[in-house]
Amino acid sequence: ALLVLVTVAGLSRGRAGACATAAIIASALILGMTLGAARLDAISGGALEAVPGSRALVEGFVVSQPSHSRGLTRLVVRSDAGRLMVQSPDPADGVETGSGIRAAGKLTPAPGWLAGQLRRQGVSMVLHAARIDPTGTSRGGPAGWVDRMRRRGEEALGRGMPEREAALARGFVLGQDDSIDEATTEDFQRSGLAHLLAVSGQNVVLLGLLMVPLLALTGLGVRSRLLAIGLVIALYVPLAGGGASIQRAGAMGIAGLLAAAASRPASRLYGLLLAVVATLAFNPLSSTDIGWQLSFAAVVGIYLLAGPLSRRLRGTSGRGDGWRRPVADVAAVTIAATLATAPLTAFHFGRIPVGTLMANLLAAPAVAPAMWLGMIAAAVGQIDPALALPFNLVNSVLLAYVAEVAHVFGSPGWAVFEVEVDGVATLAALYLALASLTSFALW
């Protein structure tokens, strides 16, 4: 109806150009809603449906990294009857993404605090089981191939490192933070370094930078090298769990590579919009994911604020060379991302880390080398996990240093500022005030 009215109104006034533009926009909205509805139906249609309180025996494959908290193991399973979550006090040792399992118990609807997260995964029921029995099978196809690569990477990242550092390496490179002890996780969250445990844009950028000199040694042409980097990024996204933040980073990274291959200037704004379209086309419910919201908020903040902040931090003397520039750039990116995500962090978690800037500045020299060494270890581990040992020996020192920085800034009582953001209207008001203050201070 909107499309018809706009077309008639435009043509009656002789405004064919405006009419065509409005028709394109209206058509895009209709197409987007149609495809989005179809995608939502496909996601929800795969959920197991059953009478609450009934008992069931299910057998299938684990499709998400198992989580362990408060003595319970939770994992999402795809069975012949549909997707569901299995919850059990059984630690389920040896069960990981792609593993075949069997469990029996009572089915209940997903609890309210977990319902939104499970709905995004196409799950509506939870099976409460006394134990989880591995079947000894693994899923096949491309997903099974990625599972095997991930398992070899996990094994490689554990060679020759203490337990804490091995768990951090898996978190840094593969986004698997379930094996990190609760005290260390709390330190990273309270210090403002939790983003290191969630694979995102930083990982994609560092992976691309690592690939550039290695591919230069092969003698391949520029476009061939860009294609190779794009393929590696496309593989890395599911390898690192395929979460919302790494999907966003992968889409933006590949968009930038395509622009370079076409000899066109890369636009961060177009890349960001493409990432929004790609992630929401894959799962329209992604926008309700906290990681998706924080990831895009951080990127928007960096896009708008990092440049002006860096120039302000370097001062007006024009002396931007030497050590001043990299320090200013790191500080500017950290401040920009922190400012942009602070209202959302307060809204969702009720607290804001106080020492984020200093913690990130002190950890920065070790982060990139730790990521690169971890990526190399995971890569050579595909041949033989023992080959990762020399890289892990060096990396364990770097990871221990980052963990110590997180502990220093995360353990004190003053590490976080408790704040309550009550409602979306308050959140919007905070962002409006933040935009006004930063505009006044930087421009």
Tab-separated table of N, CA and C in Angstrom, residues 231-364:
chain	number	residue	atom	x	y	z
A	231	LEU	N	39.684	-15.707	2.439
A	231	LEU	CA	39.299	-17.092	2.689
A	231	LEU	C	39.662	-17.527	4.104
A	232	VAL	N	40.832	-17.077	4.575
A	232	VAL	CA	41.252	-17.418	5.940
A	232	VAL	C	40.304	-16.781	6.957
A	233	ILE	N	39.900	-15.522	6.716
A	233	ILE	CA	38.956	-14.863	7.621
A	233	ILE	C	37.617	-15.594	7.613
A	234	ALA	N	37.153	-15.979	6.420
A	234	ALA	CA	35.879	-16.697	6.313
A	234	ALA	C	35.941	-18.022	7.069
A	235	LEU	N	37.099	-18.674	7.094
A	235	LEU	CA	37.267	-19.909	7.851
A	235	LEU	C	37.367	-19.628	9.347
A	236	TYR	N	38.023	-18.525	9.688
A	236	TYR	CA	38.250	-18.207	11.098
A	236	TYR	C	36.947	-17.904	11.837
A	237	VAL	N	35.974	-17.304	11.150
A	237	VAL	CA	34.706	-16.928	11.809
A	237	VAL	C	34.026	-18.143	12.437
A	238	PRO	N	33.746	-19.236	11.691
A	238	PRO	CA	33.138	-20.405	12.356
A	238	PRO	C	34.106	-21.116	13.294
A	239	LEU	N	35.403	-21.062	12.991
A	239	LEU	CA	36.393	-21.706	13.847
A	239	LEU	C	36.401	-21.076	15.239
A	240	ALA	N	36.146	-19.769	15.285
A	240	ALA	CA	36.134	-19.048	16.561
A	240	ALA	C	34.749	-18.994	17.183
A	241	GLY	N	33.831	-19.824	16.707
A	241	GLY	CA	32.519	-19.936	17.336
A	241	GLY	C	31.384	-19.284	16.592
A	242	GLY	N	31.693	-18.386	15.641
A	242	GLY	CA	30.646	-17.776	14.830
A	242	GLY	C	29.705	-16.878	15.595
A	243	GLY	N	30.165	-16.265	16.700
A	243	GLY	CA	29.315	-15.357	17.462
A	243	GLY	C	29.045	-14.062	16.722
A	244	ALA	N	28.165	-13.235	17.304
A	244	ALA	CA	27.749	-12.007	16.625
A	244	ALA	C	28.912	-11.056	16.382
A	245	SER	N	29.804	-10.909	17.367
A	245	SER	CA	30.906	-9.950	17.216
A	245	SER	C	31.894	-10.392	16.154
A	246	ILE	N	32.201	-11.690	16.074
A	246	ILE	CA	33.143	-12.151	15.055
A	246	ILE	C	32.487	-12.164	13.683
A	247	GLN	N	31.170	-12.369	13.606
A	247	GLN	CA	30.462	-12.231	12.334
A	247	GLN	C	30.586	-10.803	11.819
A	248	ARG	N	30.359	-9.837	12.706
A	248	ARG	CA	30.475	-8.428	12.324
A	248	ARG	C	31.886	-8.120	11.836
A	249	ALA	N	32.884	-8.575	12.574
A	249	ALA	CA	34.269	-8.307	12.201
A	249	ALA	C	34.630	-8.972	10.881
A	250	GLY	N	34.165	-10.210	10.692
A	250	GLY	CA	34.455	-10.914	9.444
A	250	GLY	C	33.843	-10.221	8.248
A	251	ALA	N	32.588	-9.762	8.388
A	251	ALA	CA	31.913	-9.065	7.281
A	251	ALA	C	32.642	-7.779	6.928
A	252	MET	N	33.044	-7.009	7.934
A	252	MET	CA	33.745	-5.754	7.670
A	252	MET	C	35.128	-6.012	7.084
A	253	GLY	N	35.808	-7.046	7.580
A	253	GLY	CA	37.135	-7.368	7.054
A	253	GLY	C	37.098	-7.787	5.599
A	254	ILE	N	36.158	-8.652	5.262
A	254	ILE	CA	36.043	-9.114	3.880
A	254	ILE	C	35.622	-7.967	2.962
A	255	ALA	N	34.745	-7.079	3.457
A	255	ALA	CA	34.344	-5.918	2.657
A	255	ALA	C	35.552	-5.041	2.341
A	256	GLY	N	36.409	-4.823	3.321
A	256	GLY	CA	37.612	-4.029	3.088
A	256	GLY	C	38.553	-4.681	2.094
A	257	LEU	N	38.680	-6.009	2.175
A	257	LEU	CA	39.540	-6.727	1.225
A	257	LEU	C	38.985	-6.648	-0.194
A	258	LEU	N	37.650	-6.745	-0.324
A	258	LEU	CA	37.043	-6.632	-1.647
A	258	LEU	C	37.272	-5.248	-2.240
A	259	ALA	N	37.190	-4.224	-1.395
A	259	ALA	CA	37.444	-2.868	-1.874
A	259	ALA	C	38.885	-2.728	-2.352
A	260	ALA	N	39.830	-3.302	-1.584
A	260	ALA	CA	41.236	-3.234	-1.990
A	260	ALA	C	41.467	-4.001	-3.281
A	261	ALA	N	40.836	-5.173	-3.423
A	261	ALA	CA	41.010	-5.969	-4.634
A	261	ALA	C	40.440	-5.256	-5.859
A	262	ALA	N	39.396	-4.456	-5.649
A	262	ALA	CA	38.785	-3.712	-6.750
A	262	ALA	C	39.438	-2.359	-6.960
A	263	SER	N	40.522	-2.086	-6.198
A	263	SER	CA	41.231	-0.792	-6.283
A	263	SER	C	40.294	0.367	-5.979
A	264	ARG	N	39.406	0.147	-5.026
A	264	ARG	CA	38.479	1.187	-4.595
A	264	ARG	C	38.798	1.576	-3.158
A	265	PRO	N	38.598	2.857	-2.802
A	265	PRO	CA	38.832	3.250	-1.406
A	265	PRO	C	37.851	2.547	-0.478
A	266	ALA	N	38.369	2.027	0.624
A	266	ALA	CA	37.513	1.329	1.583
A	266	ALA	C	36.760	2.351	2.435
A	267	SER	N	35.483	2.113	2.662
A	267	SER	CA	34.662	2.985	3.495
A	267	SER	C	34.285	2.230	4.756
A	268	ARG	N	34.699	2.752	5.902
A	268	ARG	CA	34.342	2.096	7.159
A	268	ARG	C	32.839	2.149	7.398
A	269	LEU	N	32.211	3.237	6.944
A	269	LEU	CA	30.767	3.349	7.123
A	269	LEU	C	30.031	2.300	6.300
A	270	TYR	N	30.417	2.136	5.021
A	270	TYR	CA	29.790	1.112	4.189
A	270	TYR	C	30.063	-0.277	4.750
A	271	GLY	N	31.297	-0.487	5.220
A	271	GLY	CA	31.633	-1.781	5.824
A	271	GLY	C	30.776	-2.072	7.041
A	272	LEU	N	30.549	-1.037	7.861
A	272	LEU	CA	29.723	-1.197	9.057
A	272	LEU	C	28.279	-1.525	8.679
A	273	LEU	N	27.743	-0.800	7.689
A	273	LEU	CA	26.373	-1.062	7.255
A	273	LEU	C	26.242	-2.452	6.640
A	274	LEU	N	27.250	-2.867	5.881
A	274	LEU	CA	27.238	-4.213	5.311
A	274	LEU	C	27.238	-5.266	6.413
A	275	ALA	N	28.021	-5.016	7.471
A	275	ALA	CA	28.058	-5.959	8.592
A	275	ALA	C	26.702	-6.045	9.285
A	276	VAL	N	26.013	-4.911	9.419
A	276	VAL	CA	24.670	-4.916	10.002
A	276	VAL	C	23.739	-5.780	9.162
A	277	VAL	N	23.762	-5.551	7.833
A	277	VAL	CA	22.895	-6.311	6.936
A	277	VAL	C	23.223	-7.802	6.992
A	278	ALA	N	24.519	-8.133	6.938
A	278	ALA	CA	24.937	-9.539	6.896
A	278	ALA	C	24.545	-10.278	8.174
A	279	THR	N	24.818	-9.671	9.335
A	279	THR	CA	24.525	-10.356	10.601
A	279	THR	C	23.030	-10.496	10.829
A	280	LEU	N	22.250	-9.463	10.460
A	280	LEU	CA	20.805	-9.540	10.662
A	280	LEU	C	20.131	-10.424	9.615
A	281	ALA	N	20.717	-10.510	8.414
A	281	ALA	CA	20.168	-11.432	7.422
A	281	ALA	C	20.375	-12.874	7.865
A	282	PHE	N	21.525	-13.139	8.481
A	282	PHE	CA	21.811	-14.483	8.980
A	282	PHE	C	20.895	-14.828	10.146
A	283	ASN	N	20.711	-13.858	11.068
A	283	ASN	CA	19.817	-14.077	12.214
A	283	ASN	C	19.225	-12.731	12.624
A	284	PRO	N	17.969	-12.461	12.246
A	284	PRO	CA	17.349	-11.170	12.587
A	284	PRO	C	17.273	-10.897	14.086
A	285	LEU	N	17.446	-11.920	14.908
A	285	LEU	CA	17.394	-11.735	16.358
A	285	LEU	C	18.741	-11.337	16.947
A	286	SER	N	19.768	-11.225	16.095
A	286	SER	CA	21.105	-10.880	16.596
A	286	SER	C	21.126	-9.543	17.312
A	287	SER	N	20.241	-8.627	16.903
A	287	SER	CA	20.255	-7.290	17.505
A	287	SER	C	19.895	-7.330	18.985
A	288	THR	N	19.296	-8.408	19.465
A	288	THR	CA	18.979	-8.537	20.889
A	288	THR	C	20.136	-9.132	21.683
A	289	ASP	N	21.198	-9.521	20.984
A	289	ASP	CA	22.366	-10.111	21.638
A	289	ASP	C	23.249	-9.005	22.213
A	290	ILE	N	23.635	-9.127	23.469
A	290	ILE	CA	24.456	-8.097	24.121
A	290	ILE	C	25.791	-7.943	23.396
A	291	GLY	N	26.395	-9.059	22.987
A	291	GLY	CA	27.663	-8.987	22.269
A	291	GLY	C	27.531	-8.228	20.961
A	292	TRP	N	26.422	-8.440	20.240
A	292	TRP	CA	26.180	-7.717	18.980
A	292	TRP	C	26.068	-6.217	19.249
A	293	GLN	N	25.314	-5.851	20.259
A	293	GLN	CA	25.124	-4.438	20.582
A	293	GLN	C	26.441	-3.772	20.975
A	294	LEU	N	27.189	-4.428	21.860
A	294	LEU	CA	28.454	-3.850	22.316
A	294	LEU	C	29.469	-3.761	21.174
A	295	SER	N	29.483	-4.778	20.315
A	295	SER	CA	30.432	-4.792	19.207
A	295	SER	C	30.192	-3.620	18.262
A	296	PHE	N	28.939	-3.418	17.865
A	296	PHE	CA	28.642	-2.328	16.940
A	296	PHE	C	28.797	-0.968	17.616
A	297	ALA	N	28.435	-0.867	18.893
A	297	ALA	CA	28.612	0.396	19.610
A	297	ALA	C	30.089	0.778	19.677
A	298	ALA	N	30.943	-0.213	19.940
A	298	ALA	CA	32.383	0.053	20.010
A	298	ALA	C	32.917	0.519	18.659
A	299	VAL	N	32.496	-0.139	17.586
A	299	VAL	CA	32.980	0.236	16.252
A	299	VAL	C	32.523	1.638	15.878
A	300	VAL	N	31.266	1.963	16.168
A	300	VAL	CA	30.754	3.312	15.875
A	300	VAL	C	31.531	4.353	16.678
A	301	GLY	N	31.788	4.050	17.948
A	301	GLY	CA	32.557	4.970	18.782
A	301	GLY	C	33.955	5.201	18.245
A	302	ILE	N	34.622	4.125	17.845
A	302	ILE	CA	35.973	4.257	17.280
A	302	ILE	C	35.939	5.039	15.974
A	303	TYR	N	34.930	4.754	15.145
A	303	TYR	CA	34.790	5.424	13.851
A	303	TYR	C	34.627	6.941	14.032
A	304	LEU	N	33.845	7.351	15.027
A	304	LEU	CA	33.543	8.765	15.208
A	304	LEU	C	34.554	9.501	16.083
A	305	LEU	N	35.108	8.824	17.087
A	305	LEU	CA	35.860	9.535	18.117
A	305	LEU	C	37.363	9.287	18.119
A	306	ALA	N	37.811	8.137	17.602
A	306	ALA	CA	39.229	7.789	17.758
A	306	ALA	C	40.153	8.811	17.101
A	307	GLY	N	39.825	9.242	15.876
A	307	GLY	CA	40.674	10.207	15.185
A	307	GLY	C	40.808	11.522	15.932
A	308	PRO	N	39.690	12.201	16.249
A	308	PRO	CA	39.786	13.454	17.009
A	308	PRO	C	40.464	13.287	18.367
A	309	LEU	N	40.177	12.186	19.061
A	309	LEU	CA	40.810	11.953	20.362
A	309	LEU	C	42.314	11.794	20.224
A	310	SER	N	42.757	11.055	19.213
A	310	SER	CA	44.189	10.860	19.021
A	310	SER	C	44.888	12.187	18.759
A	311	ARG	N	44.277	13.048	17.933
A	311	ARG	CA	44.883	14.356	17.657
A	311	ARG	C	44.941	15.202	18.916
A	312	ARG	N	43.906	15.146	19.728
A	312	ARG	CA	43.911	15.908	20.988
A	312	ARG	C	44.980	15.384	21.943
A	313	LEU	N	45.122	14.078	22.019
A	313	LEU	CA	46.100	13.488	22.937
A	313	LEU	C	47.525	13.777	22.515
A	314	ARG	N	47.754	13.853	21.202
A	314	ARG	CA	49.104	14.171	20.712
A	314	ARG	C	49.426	15.640	20.915
A	315	GLY	N	48.409	16.441	21.115
A	315	GLY	CA	48.625	17.858	21.329
A	315	GLY	C	48.652	18.615	20.020
A	316	THR	N	48.759	19.905	20.117
A	316	THR	CA	48.741	20.774	18.938
A	316	THR	C	50.134	21.173	18.482
A	317	SER	N	51.169	20.586	19.069
A	317	SER	CA	52.531	20.978	18.713
A	317	SER	C	52.975	20.413	17.387
A	318	GLY	N	52.213	19.430	16.866
A	318	GLY	CA	52.583	18.833	15.585
A	318	GLY	C	53.609	17.733	15.711
A	319	ARG	N	54.072	17.463	16.930
A	319	ARG	CA	55.053	16.394	17.119
A	319	ARG	C	54.316	15.078	17.301
A	320	GLY	N	53.925	14.471	16.186
A	320	GLY	CA	53.139	13.248	16.252
A	320	GLY	C	53.950	11.996	15.977
A	321	ASP	N	55.266	12.137	15.764
A	321	ASP	CA	56.102	10.985	15.452
A	321	ASP	C	56.622	10.348	16.735
A	322	GLY	N	57.371	9.272	16.554
A	322	GLY	CA	57.968	8.597	17.697
A	322	GLY	C	56.937	7.889	18.541
A	323	TRP	N	57.180	7.859	19.839
A	323	TRP	CA	56.351	7.080	20.743
A	323	TRP	C	54.998	7.724	20.996
A	324	ARG	N	54.894	9.053	20.740
A	324	ARG	CA	53.649	9.748	21.059
A	324	ARG	C	52.475	9.230	20.231
A	325	ARG	N	52.718	8.969	18.961
A	325	ARG	CA	51.614	8.587	18.083
A	325	ARG	C	51.002	7.230	18.444
A	326	PRO	N	51.815	6.134	18.565
A	326	PRO	CA	51.180	4.855	18.902
A	326	PRO	C	50.497	4.860	20.263
A	327	VAL	N	51.090	5.551	21.243
A	327	VAL	CA	50.457	5.624	22.562
A	327	VAL	C	49.138	6.377	22.474
A	328	ALA	N	49.154	7.493	21.744
A	328	ALA	CA	47.926	8.276	21.582
A	328	ALA	C	46.872	7.483	20.837
A	329	ASP	N	47.285	6.733	19.809
A	329	ASP	CA	46.316	5.953	19.030
A	329	ASP	C	45.668	4.868	19.877
A	330	VAL	N	46.482	4.139	20.655
A	330	VAL	CA	45.938	3.078	21.516
A	330	VAL	C	44.994	3.676	22.555
A	331	ALA	N	45.427	4.792	23.171
A	331	ALA	CA	44.583	5.436	24.175
A	331	ALA	C	43.282	5.939	23.557
A	332	ALA	N	43.374	6.498	22.349
A	332	ALA	CA	42.180	7.046	21.696
A	332	ALA	C	41.178	5.946	21.369
A	333	VAL	N	41.661	4.832	20.842
A	333	VAL	CA	40.761	3.718	20.521
A	333	VAL	C	40.094	3.186	21.786
A	334	THR	N	40.887	3.046	22.857
A	334	THR	CA	40.335	2.541	24.122
A	334	THR	C	39.288	3.490	24.688
A	335	ILE	N	39.615	4.794	24.698
A	335	ILE	CA	38.670	5.780	25.234
A	335	ILE	C	37.397	5.805	24.395
A	336	ALA	N	37.563	5.798	23.063
A	336	ALA	CA	36.400	5.860	22.174
A	336	ALA	C	35.488	4.654	22.380
A	337	ALA	N	36.071	3.453	22.411
A	337	ALA	CA	35.272	2.245	22.598
A	337	ALA	C	34.627	2.224	23.981
A	338	THR	N	35.358	2.686	25.003
A	338	THR	CA	34.821	2.703	26.365
A	338	THR	C	33.651	3.665	26.488
A	339	LEU	N	33.816	4.873	25.920
A	339	LEU	CA	32.727	5.855	25.977
A	339	LEU	C	31.482	5.344	25.252
A	340	ALA	N	31.693	4.729	24.087
A	340	ALA	CA	30.565	4.291	23.275
A	340	ALA	C	29.821	3.117	23.893
A	341	THR	N	30.524	2.289	24.643
A	341	THR	CA	29.890	1.099	25.219
A	341	THR	C	29.487	1.279	26.683
A	342	ALA	N	29.949	2.359	27.333
A	342	ALA	CA	29.673	2.537	28.768
A	342	ALA	C	28.186	2.557	29.082
A	343	PRO	N	27.340	3.322	28.368
A	343	PRO	CA	25.903	3.284	28.700
A	343	PRO	C	25.296	1.893	28.538
A	344	LEU	N	25.685	1.164	27.472
A	344	LEU	CA	25.164	-0.191	27.282
A	344	LEU	C	25.651	-1.127	28.379
A	345	THR	N	26.923	-0.985	28.766
A	345	THR	CA	27.476	-1.821	29.830
A	345	THR	C	26.715	-1.585	31.134
A	346	ALA	N	26.461	-0.327	31.434
A	346	ALA	CA	25.708	-0.007	32.647
A	346	ALA	C	24.274	-0.528	32.554
A	347	PHE	N	23.682	-0.427	31.375
A	347	PHE	CA	22.296	-0.874	31.174
A	347	PHE	C	22.156	-2.378	31.387
A	348	HIS	N	23.110	-3.145	30.855
A	348	HIS	CA	23.003	-4.603	30.918
A	348	HIS	C	23.583	-5.191	32.203
A	349	PHE	N	24.685	-4.594	32.719
A	349	PHE	CA	25.404	-5.226	33.825
A	349	PHE	C	25.375	-4.417	35.120
A	350	GLY	N	24.951	-3.156	35.049
A	350	GLY	CA	24.851	-2.356	36.261
A	350	GLY	C	26.175	-1.899	36.833
A	351	ARG	N	27.243	-1.946	36.039
A	351	ARG	CA	28.540	-1.492	36.531
A	351	ARG	C	29.443	-1.122	35.361
A	352	ILE	N	30.411	-0.239	35.648
A	352	ILE	CA	31.368	0.201	34.641
A	352	ILE	C	32.768	0.068	35.226
A	353	PRO	N	33.700	-0.617	34.529
A	353	PRO	CA	35.079	-0.709	35.029
A	353	PRO	C	35.732	0.666	35.090
A	354	VAL	N	36.468	0.937	36.155
A	354	VAL	CA	37.096	2.239	36.360
A	354	VAL	C	38.475	2.314	35.695
A	355	GLY	N	39.236	1.232	35.758
A	355	GLY	CA	40.618	1.265	35.274
A	355	GLY	C	40.809	0.793	33.851
A	356	THR	N	39.753	0.879	33.024
A	356	THR	CA	39.817	0.353	31.664
A	356	THR	C	40.975	0.941	30.863
A	357	LEU	N	41.133	2.262	30.891
A	357	LEU	CA	42.156	2.919	30.069
A	357	LEU	C	43.556	2.455	30.451
A	358	MET	N	43.893	2.528	31.738
A	358	MET	CA	45.244	2.146	32.164
A	358	MET	C	45.491	0.656	31.953
A	359	ALA	N	44.476	-0.170	32.207
A	359	ALA	CA	44.638	-1.609	32.019
A	359	ALA	C	44.917	-1.935	30.556
A	360	ASN	N	44.195	-1.302	29.637
A	360	ASN	CA	44.408	-1.567	28.210
A	360	ASN	C	45.739	-1.019	27.724
A	361	LEU	N	46.144	0.141	28.226
A	361	LEU	CA	47.445	0.694	27.829
A	361	LEU	C	48.589	-0.205	28.284
A	362	LEU	N	48.501	-0.716	29.515
A	362	LEU	CA	49.569	-1.579	30.032
A	362	LEU	C	49.562	-2.949	29.362
A	363	ALA	N	48.373	-3.453	29.013
A	363	ALA	CA	48.299	-4.773	28.386
A	363	ALA	C	48.619	-4.728	26.902
A	364	ALA	N	48.443	-3.567	26.268
A	364	ALA	CA	48.564	-3.446	24.808
A	364	ALA	C	49.847	-4.018	24.225
